[in-house]
DNA sequence: TTGCATTTTGGTAAAAAATGGGTAATTATG
DNA sequence: CATAATTACCCATTTTTTACCAAAATGCAA
């Protein structure tokens, strides 16, 4: 029921772990043994997905080995998913450890504040600064789109 | 499930060996044979594939002898795989020895740091510097793609 | 063939890092 | 304002990593 939504602020401890809120833990509770998949997003944040969600994202190339042998582009694709995704688990106490390489990708330093954002199919973890920028960007995009909608309404359907 | 993924930093000892992480060793342990194939990639890194994956890469050629007789291009392909791939094995302690010629190809000096990268069908071993460049390139590509998506969203579907 | 020197391999101990748990402080709630 | 719940920080334990050393294997030359 309305899983994975809202925002939570929380802090990263010195070994790179965050404690999830009760609500968030409940959303992941169905996962066997707390297994989830962590993924680096190009926009500079980390995503946490339930395993089945990730598998659906990654559903398959028919013959990856043969393609990898001949195509550099395809090897990059494998690299992009392989290197930037890895299994992780949520501990019994609701903590999740973010590997160093992934923290660096997301611009998250140990001891700082992060924002945990629900994205309906899973979570995203943002550094506070980047999250503020992202929110701003999304908002501006929507406004711009609205402007264009208004303009189009004038042009296309003047008698409506 | 989700084998060969994530990134690990580790160092090469003075005789050119690296110690794989627990997770990586487990991924190889699931493979039918203990043998692996080492391969020099044109992008300047080394790949480590389970033997069965490598065989699948190479089984695409129906009649290599006949082709080799007539095609220079094909002979170059055979050369590329023959010379730049060789069997290797992972020791009982999870260590793998990289031959000097292969290390040089990948720009890896003894005693330095390398990054072990999962690529879903196997591993890749990169020098730290080259991996940073490769990651940057992959990321910038994805970002550029994202920007174009955003732009298209404004132009194409104003009523959406 | 034999002895020496060099490289390679496996093991071990010290260091570093990850993990789990507990407690104090802060925040939310009645 | 008091109580309860949550959070974050800290410390002890365990695991993993790394660097070093010894034994074995290999190659070379006398």
mmCIF file of C-alpha atoms (C1' of nucleotides) in Angstrom:
data_model
loop_
_atom_site.group_PDB
_atom_site.id
_atom_site.type_symbol
_atom_site.label_atom_id
_atom_site.label_comp_id
_atom_site.label_asym_id
_atom_site.label_seq_id
_atom_site.Cartn_x
_atom_site.Cartn_y
_atom_site.Cartn_z
ATOM 1 C CA UNK A 1 0.000 0.000 0.000
ATOM 2 C CA UNK A 2 1.758 3.095 -1.307
ATOM 3 C CA UNK A 3 5.147 1.558 -0.911
ATOM 4 C CA UNK A 4 8.382 3.419 -1.395
ATOM 5 C CA UNK A 5 7.369 7.022 -1.205
ATOM 6 C CA UNK A 6 8.243 10.151 0.714
ATOM 7 C CA UNK A 7 11.575 11.540 1.815
ATOM 8 C CA UNK A 8 13.687 10.833 4.865
ATOM 9 C CA UNK A 9 16.773 12.562 6.061
ATOM 10 C CA UNK A 10 19.345 10.485 7.794
ATOM 11 C CA UNK A 11 23.065 10.326 8.329
ATOM 12 C CA UNK A 12 25.809 7.995 7.269
ATOM 13 C CA UNK A 13 27.985 6.546 10.008
ATOM 14 C CA UNK A 14 31.746 6.360 9.847
ATOM 15 C CA UNK A 15 31.701 2.997 8.085
ATOM 16 C CA UNK A 16 29.295 4.085 5.394
ATOM 17 C CA UNK A 17 26.038 2.683 6.713
ATOM 18 C CA UNK A 18 22.611 4.236 6.910
ATOM 19 C CA UNK A 19 19.699 3.263 9.084
ATOM 20 C CA UNK A 20 16.425 3.104 7.211
ATOM 21 C CA UNK A 21 13.199 4.379 8.689
ATOM 22 C CA UNK A 22 10.518 2.001 9.943
ATOM 23 C CA UNK A 23 8.291 2.737 6.991
ATOM 24 C CA UNK A 24 11.030 1.982 4.496
ATOM 25 C CA UNK A 25 12.029 -1.212 6.250
ATOM 26 C CA UNK A 26 8.450 -2.359 6.069
ATOM 27 C CA UNK A 27 8.466 -1.839 2.313
ATOM 28 C CA UNK A 28 11.464 -4.122 1.978
ATOM 29 C CA UNK A 29 10.236 -6.634 4.517
ATOM 30 C CA UNK A 30 9.057 -9.035 1.836
ATOM 31 C CA UNK A 31 12.586 -9.470 0.541
ATOM 32 C CA UNK A 32 14.066 -12.827 1.589
ATOM 33 C CA UNK A 33 16.908 -12.230 4.071
ATOM 34 C CA UNK A 34 16.915 -8.571 3.220
ATOM 35 C CA UNK A 35 18.479 -9.054 -0.203
ATOM 36 C CA UNK A 36 18.349 -5.997 -2.420
ATOM 37 C CA UNK A 37 20.275 -4.565 -5.340
ATOM 38 C CA UNK A 38 22.264 -1.365 -5.157
ATOM 39 C CA UNK A 39 22.800 0.614 -8.315
ATOM 40 C CA UNK A 40 24.745 3.739 -9.295
ATOM 41 C CA UNK A 41 22.596 6.110 -11.315
ATOM 42 C CA UNK A 42 24.200 8.399 -13.889
ATOM 43 C CA UNK A 43 22.502 11.413 -12.333
ATOM 44 C CA UNK A 44 24.787 10.914 -9.363
ATOM 45 C CA UNK A 45 22.705 9.038 -6.823
ATOM 46 C CA UNK A 46 22.271 5.470 -5.621
ATOM 47 C CA UNK A 47 19.192 3.353 -6.113
ATOM 48 C CA UNK A 48 18.107 0.453 -3.916
ATOM 49 C CA UNK A 49 15.770 -1.991 -5.604
ATOM 50 C CA UNK A 50 14.164 -5.223 -4.539
ATOM 51 C CA UNK A 51 15.828 -8.043 -6.418
ATOM 52 C CA UNK A 52 12.869 -8.923 -8.621
ATOM 53 C CA UNK A 53 12.565 -5.319 -9.771
ATOM 54 C CA UNK A 54 16.196 -5.244 -10.785
ATOM 55 C CA UNK A 55 15.950 -8.548 -12.619
ATOM 56 C CA UNK A 56 13.084 -7.197 -14.653
ATOM 57 C CA UNK A 57 15.189 -4.164 -15.551
ATOM 58 C CA UNK A 58 17.985 -6.382 -16.631
ATOM 59 C CA UNK A 59 16.083 -9.043 -18.487
ATOM 60 C CA UNK A 60 17.998 -10.529 -21.081
ATOM 61 C CA UNK A 61 20.300 -10.593 -23.910
ATOM 62 C CA UNK A 62 19.957 -13.922 -25.680
ATOM 63 C CA UNK A 63 23.673 -14.673 -26.118
ATOM 64 C CA UNK A 64 25.786 -12.244 -24.115
ATOM 65 C CA UNK A 65 29.037 -14.196 -24.426
ATOM 66 C CA UNK A 66 29.139 -14.154 -28.198
ATOM 67 C CA UNK A 67 28.228 -10.476 -28.376
ATOM 68 C CA UNK A 68 30.847 -9.564 -25.793
ATOM 69 C CA UNK A 69 33.498 -11.260 -27.890
ATOM 70 C CA UNK A 70 32.924 -9.069 -30.905
ATOM 71 C CA UNK A 71 31.457 -5.785 -29.733
ATOM 72 C CA UNK A 72 33.130 -3.150 -27.627
ATOM 73 C CA UNK A 73 29.844 -1.311 -27.296
ATOM 74 C CA UNK A 74 28.231 -4.376 -25.837
ATOM 75 C CA UNK A 75 31.074 -4.873 -23.406
ATOM 76 C CA UNK A 76 30.442 -1.334 -22.225
ATOM 77 C CA UNK A 77 26.820 -2.191 -21.643
ATOM 78 C CA UNK A 78 27.779 -5.181 -19.538
ATOM 79 C CA UNK A 79 30.239 -3.007 -17.660
ATOM 80 C CA UNK A 80 27.620 -0.398 -17.062
ATOM 81 C CA UNK A 81 25.278 -2.843 -15.420
ATOM 82 C CA UNK A 82 27.834 -5.157 -13.882
ATOM 83 C CA UNK A 83 30.135 -2.614 -12.327
ATOM 84 C CA UNK A 84 27.434 -0.200 -11.276
ATOM 85 C CA UNK A 85 25.089 -2.700 -9.647
ATOM 86 C CA UNK A 86 25.659 -5.127 -6.858
ATOM 87 C CA UNK A 87 23.693 -7.144 -4.361
ATOM 88 C CA UNK A 88 23.498 -5.820 -0.845
ATOM 89 C CA UNK A 89 21.505 -6.623 2.203
ATOM 90 C CA UNK A 90 19.533 -4.847 4.833
ATOM 91 C CA UNK A 91 20.680 -6.007 8.250
ATOM 92 C CA UNK A 92 18.407 -7.228 11.010
ATOM 93 C CA UNK A 93 18.603 -3.755 12.510
ATOM 94 C CA UNK A 94 17.567 -2.092 9.266
ATOM 95 C CA UNK A 95 20.970 -0.855 8.263
ATOM 96 C CA UNK A 96 22.422 -0.923 4.799
ATOM 97 C CA UNK A 97 26.101 -0.595 3.976
ATOM 98 C CA UNK A 98 27.111 1.460 0.973
ATOM 99 C CA UNK A 99 30.414 0.354 -0.571
ATOM 100 C CA UNK A 100 33.072 3.043 -0.840
ATOM 101 C CA UNK A 101 33.127 3.124 -4.632
ATOM 102 C CA UNK A 102 29.379 3.663 -4.683
ATOM 103 C CA UNK A 103 29.491 6.384 -2.059
ATOM 104 C CA UNK A 104 32.065 8.215 -4.101
ATOM 105 C CA UNK A 105 29.884 7.950 -7.157
ATOM 106 C CA UNK A 106 27.034 9.545 -5.266
ATOM 107 C CA UNK A 107 29.169 12.229 -3.659
ATOM 108 C CA UNK A 108 28.424 10.947 -0.180
ATOM 109 C CA UNK A 109 31.083 11.435 2.476
ATOM 110 C CA UNK A 110 31.075 9.447 5.686
ATOM 111 C CA UNK A 111 29.446 11.357 8.502
ATOM 112 C CA UNK A 112 27.275 13.590 6.319
ATOM 113 C CA UNK A 113 23.535 13.853 5.811
ATOM 114 C CA UNK A 114 21.774 12.049 3.004
ATOM 115 C CA UNK A 115 18.217 12.019 1.740
ATOM 116 C CA UNK A 116 16.390 8.734 1.223
ATOM 117 C CA UNK A 117 13.735 9.186 -1.431
ATOM 118 C CA UNK A 118 10.952 6.789 -2.314
ATOM 119 C CA UNK A 119 10.578 6.225 -6.059
ATOM 120 C CA UNK A 120 7.639 3.785 -6.062
ATOM 121 C CA UNK A 121 9.663 0.819 -7.308
ATOM 122 C CA UNK A 122 12.413 1.283 -4.758
ATOM 123 C CA UNK A 123 14.557 3.878 -3.033
ATOM 124 C CA UNK A 124 17.118 6.415 -4.015
ATOM 125 C CA UNK A 125 19.862 7.766 -1.811
ATOM 126 C CA UNK A 126 21.081 11.276 -2.532
ATOM 127 C CA UNK A 127 23.592 13.588 -0.966
ATOM 128 C CA UNK A 128 21.668 16.567 0.422
ATOM 129 C CA UNK A 129 23.219 19.024 -2.026
ATOM 130 C CA UNK A 130 22.551 16.960 -5.102
ATOM 131 C CA UNK A 131 19.018 16.243 -4.012
ATOM 132 C CA UNK A 132 18.250 19.941 -3.751
ATOM 133 C CA UNK A 133 19.567 20.470 -7.269
ATOM 134 C CA UNK A 134 17.634 17.535 -8.630
ATOM 135 C CA UNK A 135 14.388 18.738 -7.112
ATOM 136 C CA UNK A 136 14.947 22.151 -8.619
ATOM 137 C CA UNK A 137 15.675 20.681 -12.015
ATOM 138 C CA UNK A 138 12.557 18.507 -11.997
ATOM 139 C CA UNK A 139 10.442 21.463 -11.007
ATOM 140 C CA UNK A 140 11.823 23.702 -13.703
ATOM 141 C CA UNK A 141 11.233 21.038 -16.292
ATOM 142 C CA UNK A 142 7.597 20.698 -15.269
ATOM 143 C CA UNK A 143 7.088 24.461 -15.340
ATOM 144 C CA UNK A 144 8.645 24.719 -18.775
ATOM 145 C CA UNK A 145 6.412 21.949 -19.974
ATOM 146 C CA UNK A 146 3.419 23.772 -18.580
ATOM 147 C CA UNK A 147 4.367 26.942 -20.427
ATOM 148 C CA UNK A 148 4.570 25.058 -23.662
ATOM 149 C CA UNK A 149 1.231 23.447 -22.990
ATOM 150 C CA UNK A 150 -0.325 26.874 -22.537
ATOM 151 C CA UNK A 151 1.262 28.122 -25.742
ATOM 152 C CA UNK A 152 0.111 25.096 -27.684
ATOM 153 C CA UNK A 153 -3.389 25.563 -26.359
ATOM 154 C CA UNK A 154 -3.465 29.036 -27.862
ATOM 155 C CA UNK A 155 -2.265 27.898 -31.272
ATOM 156 C CA UNK A 156 -3.976 24.609 -31.856
ATOM 157 C CA UNK A 157 -7.410 24.940 -30.403
ATOM 158 C CA UNK A 158 -8.402 28.586 -30.407
ATOM 159 C CA UNK A 159 -12.171 27.917 -30.096
ATOM 160 C CA UNK A 160 -12.068 25.546 -27.265
ATOM 161 C CA UNK B 1 21.914 -14.883 -8.843
ATOM 162 C CA UNK B 2 23.482 -11.591 -9.857
ATOM 163 C CA UNK B 3 26.906 -13.074 -10.319
ATOM 164 C CA UNK B 4 29.951 -11.094 -11.298
ATOM 165 C CA UNK B 5 28.990 -7.586 -10.400
ATOM 166 C CA UNK B 6 30.217 -4.647 -8.399
ATOM 167 C CA UNK B 7 33.691 -3.182 -8.053
ATOM 168 C CA UNK B 8 36.566 -4.167 -5.783
ATOM 169 C CA UNK B 9 39.838 -2.432 -5.218
ATOM 170 C CA UNK B 10 42.834 -4.599 -4.528
ATOM 171 C CA UNK B 11 46.547 -4.602 -4.977
ATOM 172 C CA UNK B 12 48.936 -6.653 -7.045
ATOM 173 C CA UNK B 13 51.768 -8.297 -5.137
ATOM 174 C CA UNK B 14 55.378 -8.258 -6.262
ATOM 175 C CA UNK B 15 54.943 -11.415 -8.340
ATOM 176 C CA UNK B 16 51.906 -10.155 -10.195
ATOM 177 C CA UNK B 17 49.150 -11.890 -8.289
ATOM 178 C CA UNK B 18 45.854 -10.527 -7.052
ATOM 179 C CA UNK B 19 43.601 -11.867 -4.350
ATOM 180 C CA UNK B 20 39.950 -11.980 -5.315
ATOM 181 C CA UNK B 21 37.226 -11.010 -2.893
ATOM 182 C CA UNK B 22 35.012 -13.603 -1.229
ATOM 183 C CA UNK B 23 32.048 -12.706 -3.376
ATOM 184 C CA UNK B 24 34.020 -13.043 -6.584
ATOM 185 C CA UNK B 25 35.462 -16.376 -5.561
ATOM 186 C CA UNK B 26 31.971 -17.610 -4.852
ATOM 187 C CA UNK B 27 30.888 -16.597 -8.340
ATOM 188 C CA UNK B 28 33.660 -18.662 -9.893
ATOM 189 C CA UNK B 29 32.997 -21.555 -7.571
ATOM 190 C CA UNK B 30 29.551 -21.951 -9.113
ATOM 191 C CA UNK B 31 31.058 -22.476 -12.546
ATOM 192 C CA UNK B 32 31.349 -26.076 -13.800
ATOM 193 C CA UNK B 33 35.153 -26.076 -14.159
ATOM 194 C CA UNK B 34 37.728 -24.375 -12.024
ATOM 195 C CA UNK B 35 39.577 -23.105 -15.057
ATOM 196 C CA UNK B 36 39.335 -19.599 -16.348
ATOM 197 C CA UNK B 37 40.500 -17.754 -19.432
ATOM 198 C CA UNK B 38 42.450 -14.529 -19.335
ATOM 199 C CA UNK B 39 42.033 -12.172 -22.215
ATOM 200 C CA UNK B 40 43.561 -8.836 -23.243
ATOM 201 C CA UNK B 41 40.820 -6.444 -24.255
ATOM 202 C CA UNK B 42 41.475 -3.773 -26.867
ATOM 203 C CA UNK B 43 40.178 -1.126 -24.462
ATOM 204 C CA UNK B 44 43.272 -1.716 -22.358
ATOM 205 C CA UNK B 45 42.125 -4.038 -19.600
ATOM 206 C CA UNK B 46 42.148 -7.745 -18.826
ATOM 207 C CA UNK B 47 39.097 -9.949 -18.786
ATOM 208 C CA UNK B 48 38.731 -13.131 -16.758
ATOM 209 C CA UNK B 49 36.029 -15.450 -18.032
ATOM 210 C CA UNK B 50 34.931 -18.867 -16.848
ATOM 211 C CA UNK B 51 35.987 -21.432 -19.427
ATOM 212 C CA UNK B 52 32.491 -22.259 -20.624
ATOM 213 C CA UNK B 53 31.753 -18.589 -21.275
ATOM 214 C CA UNK B 54 34.901 -18.233 -23.325
ATOM 215 C CA UNK B 55 34.087 -21.322 -25.353
ATOM 216 C CA UNK B 56 30.708 -19.887 -26.155
ATOM 217 C CA UNK B 57 32.380 -16.732 -27.372
ATOM 218 C CA UNK B 58 34.467 -18.715 -29.792
ATOM 219 C CA UNK B 59 31.990 -21.267 -31.046
ATOM 220 C CA UNK B 60 30.389 -18.916 -33.549
ATOM 221 C CA UNK B 61 32.717 -19.932 -36.378
ATOM 222 C CA UNK B 62 31.423 -22.902 -38.359
ATOM 223 C CA UNK B 63 34.513 -23.621 -40.484
ATOM 224 C CA UNK B 64 37.564 -21.719 -39.300
ATOM 225 C CA UNK B 65 40.106 -23.591 -41.440
ATOM 226 C CA UNK B 66 38.421 -22.746 -44.682
ATOM 227 C CA UNK B 67 37.964 -19.106 -43.736
ATOM 228 C CA UNK B 68 41.543 -18.757 -42.589
ATOM 229 C CA UNK B 69 42.727 -19.941 -45.962
ATOM 230 C CA UNK B 70 41.000 -17.150 -47.822
ATOM 231 C CA UNK B 71 40.560 -14.211 -45.501
ATOM 232 C CA UNK B 72 43.256 -12.015 -44.031
ATOM 233 C CA UNK B 73 40.682 -10.357 -41.830
ATOM 234 C CA UNK B 74 39.716 -13.694 -40.409
ATOM 235 C CA UNK B 75 43.315 -14.651 -39.794
ATOM 236 C CA UNK B 76 43.690 -11.459 -37.826
ATOM 237 C CA UNK B 77 40.660 -12.382 -35.756
ATOM 238 C CA UNK B 78 42.135 -15.776 -34.966
ATOM 239 C CA UNK B 79 45.405 -14.128 -34.064
ATOM 240 C CA UNK B 80 43.629 -11.676 -31.827
ATOM 241 C CA UNK B 81 41.947 -14.375 -29.825
ATOM 242 C CA UNK B 82 44.793 -16.855 -29.938
ATOM 243 C CA UNK B 83 47.600 -14.583 -28.888
ATOM 244 C CA UNK B 84 45.665 -12.446 -26.479
ATOM 245 C CA UNK B 85 43.872 -15.158 -24.542
ATOM 246 C CA UNK B 86 45.256 -17.857 -22.344
ATOM 247 C CA UNK B 87 44.069 -20.279 -19.727
ATOM 248 C CA UNK B 88 44.773 -19.475 -16.104
ATOM 249 C CA UNK B 89 43.592 -20.723 -12.794
ATOM 250 C CA UNK B 90 42.475 -19.461 -9.461
ATOM 251 C CA UNK B 91 44.499 -20.908 -6.612
ATOM 252 C CA UNK B 92 43.020 -22.547 -3.548
ATOM 253 C CA UNK B 93 43.456 -19.270 -1.693
ATOM 254 C CA UNK B 94 41.637 -17.299 -4.361
ATOM 255 C CA UNK B 95 44.674 -15.793 -5.985
ATOM 256 C CA UNK B 96 45.206 -15.386 -9.687
ATOM 257 C CA UNK B 97 48.541 -14.747 -11.384
ATOM 258 C CA UNK B 98 48.677 -12.289 -14.257
ATOM 259 C CA UNK B 99 51.499 -12.956 -16.745
ATOM 260 C CA UNK B 100 53.879 -10.069 -17.313
ATOM 261 C CA UNK B 101 52.900 -9.523 -20.942
ATOM 262 C CA UNK B 102 49.259 -9.235 -19.953
ATOM 263 C CA UNK B 103 49.999 -6.876 -17.127
ATOM 264 C CA UNK B 104 51.873 -4.620 -19.502
ATOM 265 C CA UNK B 105 48.974 -4.648 -21.909
ATOM 266 C CA UNK B 106 46.690 -3.461 -19.139
ATOM 267 C CA UNK B 107 49.113 -0.866 -17.803
ATOM 268 C CA UNK B 108 49.401 -2.636 -14.476
ATOM 269 C CA UNK B 109 52.669 -2.346 -12.575
ATOM 270 C CA UNK B 110 53.561 -4.749 -9.786
ATOM 271 C CA UNK B 111 52.738 -3.307 -6.407
ATOM 272 C CA UNK B 112 50.018 -0.915 -7.631
ATOM 273 C CA UNK B 113 46.288 -0.771 -7.098
ATOM 274 C CA UNK B 114 43.873 -2.341 -9.532
ATOM 275 C CA UNK B 115 40.107 -2.445 -9.765
ATOM 276 C CA UNK B 116 38.280 -5.729 -10.243
ATOM 277 C CA UNK B 117 35.033 -5.065 -12.069
ATOM 278 C CA UNK B 118 32.103 -7.419 -12.518
ATOM 279 C CA UNK B 119 30.683 -7.549 -16.043
ATOM 280 C CA UNK B 120 27.910 -10.118 -15.535
ATOM 281 C CA UNK B 121 29.566 -12.843 -17.621
ATOM 282 C CA UNK B 122 32.939 -12.549 -15.907
ATOM 283 C CA UNK B 123 35.434 -10.075 -14.510
ATOM 284 C CA UNK B 124 37.615 -7.318 -15.798
ATOM 285 C CA UNK B 125 40.822 -6.104 -14.216
ATOM 286 C CA UNK B 126 41.722 -2.464 -14.750
ATOM 287 C CA UNK B 127 44.498 -0.222 -13.595
ATOM 288 C CA UNK B 128 42.975 2.413 -11.302
ATOM 289 C CA UNK B 129 43.699 5.275 -13.688
ATOM 290 C CA UNK B 130 42.236 3.597 -16.738
ATOM 291 C CA UNK B 131 39.171 2.492 -14.853
ATOM 292 C CA UNK B 132 38.476 6.028 -13.698
ATOM 293 C CA UNK B 133 38.597 7.190 -17.323
ATOM 294 C CA UNK B 134 36.382 4.374 -18.515
ATOM 295 C CA UNK B 135 33.808 5.046 -15.803
ATOM 296 C CA UNK B 136 33.763 8.711 -16.660
ATOM 297 C CA UNK B 137 33.214 7.956 -20.311
ATOM 298 C CA UNK B 138 30.362 5.547 -19.606
ATOM 299 C CA UNK B 139 28.738 8.001 -17.238
ATOM 300 C CA UNK B 140 28.970 10.951 -19.565
ATOM 301 C CA UNK B 141 27.389 8.921 -22.303
ATOM 302 C CA UNK B 142 24.448 8.035 -20.095
ATOM 303 C CA UNK B 143 24.034 11.625 -18.967
ATOM 304 C CA UNK B 144 24.030 12.875 -22.531
ATOM 305 C CA UNK B 145 21.382 10.344 -23.376
ATOM 306 C CA UNK B 146 19.329 11.575 -20.429
ATOM 307 C CA UNK B 147 19.580 15.197 -21.515
ATOM 308 C CA UNK B 148 18.270 14.318 -24.944
ATOM 309 C CA UNK B 149 15.393 12.443 -23.398
ATOM 310 C CA UNK B 150 14.465 15.505 -21.368
ATOM 311 C CA UNK B 151 14.641 17.757 -24.397
ATOM 312 C CA UNK B 152 12.485 15.381 -26.414
ATOM 313 C CA UNK B 153 9.926 15.311 -23.640
ATOM 314 C CA UNK B 154 9.479 19.073 -23.917
ATOM 315 C CA UNK B 155 9.162 19.140 -27.691
ATOM 316 C CA UNK B 156 7.257 16.055 -28.676
ATOM 317 C CA UNK B 157 4.521 15.558 -26.212
ATOM 318 C CA UNK B 158 3.236 18.890 -24.997
ATOM 319 C CA UNK B 159 -0.153 17.485 -23.905
ATOM 320 C CA UNK B 160 1.167 14.669 -21.898
ATOM 321 C "C1'" DT C 1 74.683 -34.404 -14.107
ATOM 322 C "C1'" DT C 2 75.319 -31.338 -10.398
ATOM 323 C "C1'" DG C 3 75.259 -27.097 -8.001
ATOM 324 C "C1'" DC C 4 73.837 -22.379 -7.888
ATOM 325 C "C1'" DA C 5 70.721 -18.641 -8.657
ATOM 326 C "C1'" DT C 6 66.279 -16.970 -9.695
ATOM 327 C "C1'" DT C 7 61.467 -17.243 -9.993
ATOM 328 C "C1'" DT C 8 57.250 -19.024 -8.435
ATOM 329 C "C1'" DT C 9 54.106 -20.842 -5.085
ATOM 330 C "C1'" DG C 10 51.785 -21.473 -0.685
ATOM 331 C "C1'" DG C 11 51.361 -20.207 4.033
ATOM 332 C "C1'" DT C 12 51.314 -17.086 8.060
ATOM 333 C "C1'" DA C 13 51.109 -13.195 11.057
ATOM 334 C "C1'" DA C 14 50.136 -8.375 11.549
ATOM 335 C "C1'" DA C 15 47.268 -4.756 10.101
ATOM 336 C "C1'" DA C 16 43.107 -2.967 8.482
ATOM 337 C "C1'" DA C 17 38.409 -2.997 7.695
ATOM 338 C "C1'" DA C 18 33.712 -4.621 8.312
ATOM 339 C "C1'" DT C 19 30.158 -6.051 11.430
ATOM 340 C "C1'" DG C 20 27.088 -6.145 15.299
ATOM 341 C "C1'" DG C 21 25.447 -4.357 19.440
ATOM 342 C "C1'" DG C 22 24.826 -1.032 23.133
ATOM 343 C "C1'" DT C 23 24.027 3.583 24.948
ATOM 344 C "C1'" DA C 24 23.216 8.364 25.095
ATOM 345 C "C1'" DA C 25 21.011 12.097 22.935
ATOM 346 C "C1'" DT C 26 17.491 13.796 20.272
ATOM 347 C "C1'" DT C 27 12.984 13.939 18.494
ATOM 348 C "C1'" DA C 28 8.154 12.884 18.489
ATOM 349 C "C1'" DT C 29 3.899 12.031 21.060
ATOM 350 C "C1'" DG C 30 0.348 12.038 24.556
ATOM 351 C "C1'" DC D 1 6.028 18.323 30.677
ATOM 352 C "C1'" DA D 2 6.857 13.438 30.794
ATOM 353 C "C1'" DT D 3 7.237 9.311 28.358
ATOM 354 C "C1'" DA D 4 8.262 6.617 24.438
ATOM 355 C "C1'" DA D 5 10.478 5.930 20.215
ATOM 356 C "C1'" DT D 6 13.988 6.774 17.106
ATOM 357 C "C1'" DT D 7 18.390 8.126 15.745
ATOM 358 C "C1'" DA D 8 23.361 8.459 15.670
ATOM 359 C "C1'" DC D 9 27.549 7.703 17.693
ATOM 360 C "C1'" DC D 10 30.961 4.698 19.763
ATOM 361 C "C1'" DC D 11 33.288 0.486 21.017
ATOM 362 C "C1'" DA D 12 34.318 -4.595 20.906
ATOM 363 C "C1'" DT D 13 34.578 -8.547 18.058
ATOM 364 C "C1'" DT D 14 35.196 -10.831 13.919
ATOM 365 C "C1'" DT D 15 36.524 -11.142 9.324
ATOM 366 C "C1'" DT D 16 39.309 -9.837 5.498
ATOM 367 C "C1'" DT D 17 43.380 -7.964 3.480
ATOM 368 C "C1'" DT D 18 48.094 -7.307 2.764
ATOM 369 C "C1'" DA D 19 52.861 -7.848 3.238
ATOM 370 C "C1'" DC D 20 56.365 -10.806 4.224
ATOM 371 C "C1'" DC D 21 58.800 -15.252 4.551
ATOM 372 C "C1'" DA D 22 59.983 -20.063 3.559
ATOM 373 C "C1'" DA D 23 59.741 -23.935 0.568
ATOM 374 C "C1'" DA D 24 59.517 -25.687 -3.928
ATOM 375 C "C1'" DA D 25 60.268 -25.483 -8.734
ATOM 376 C "C1'" DT D 26 62.699 -23.961 -12.664
ATOM 377 C "C1'" DG D 27 66.489 -22.576 -15.563
ATOM 378 C "C1'" DC D 28 71.342 -22.048 -16.439
ATOM 379 C "C1'" DA D 29 76.118 -22.990 -16.599
ATOM 380 C "C1'" DA D 30 80.114 -25.474 -15.286
#
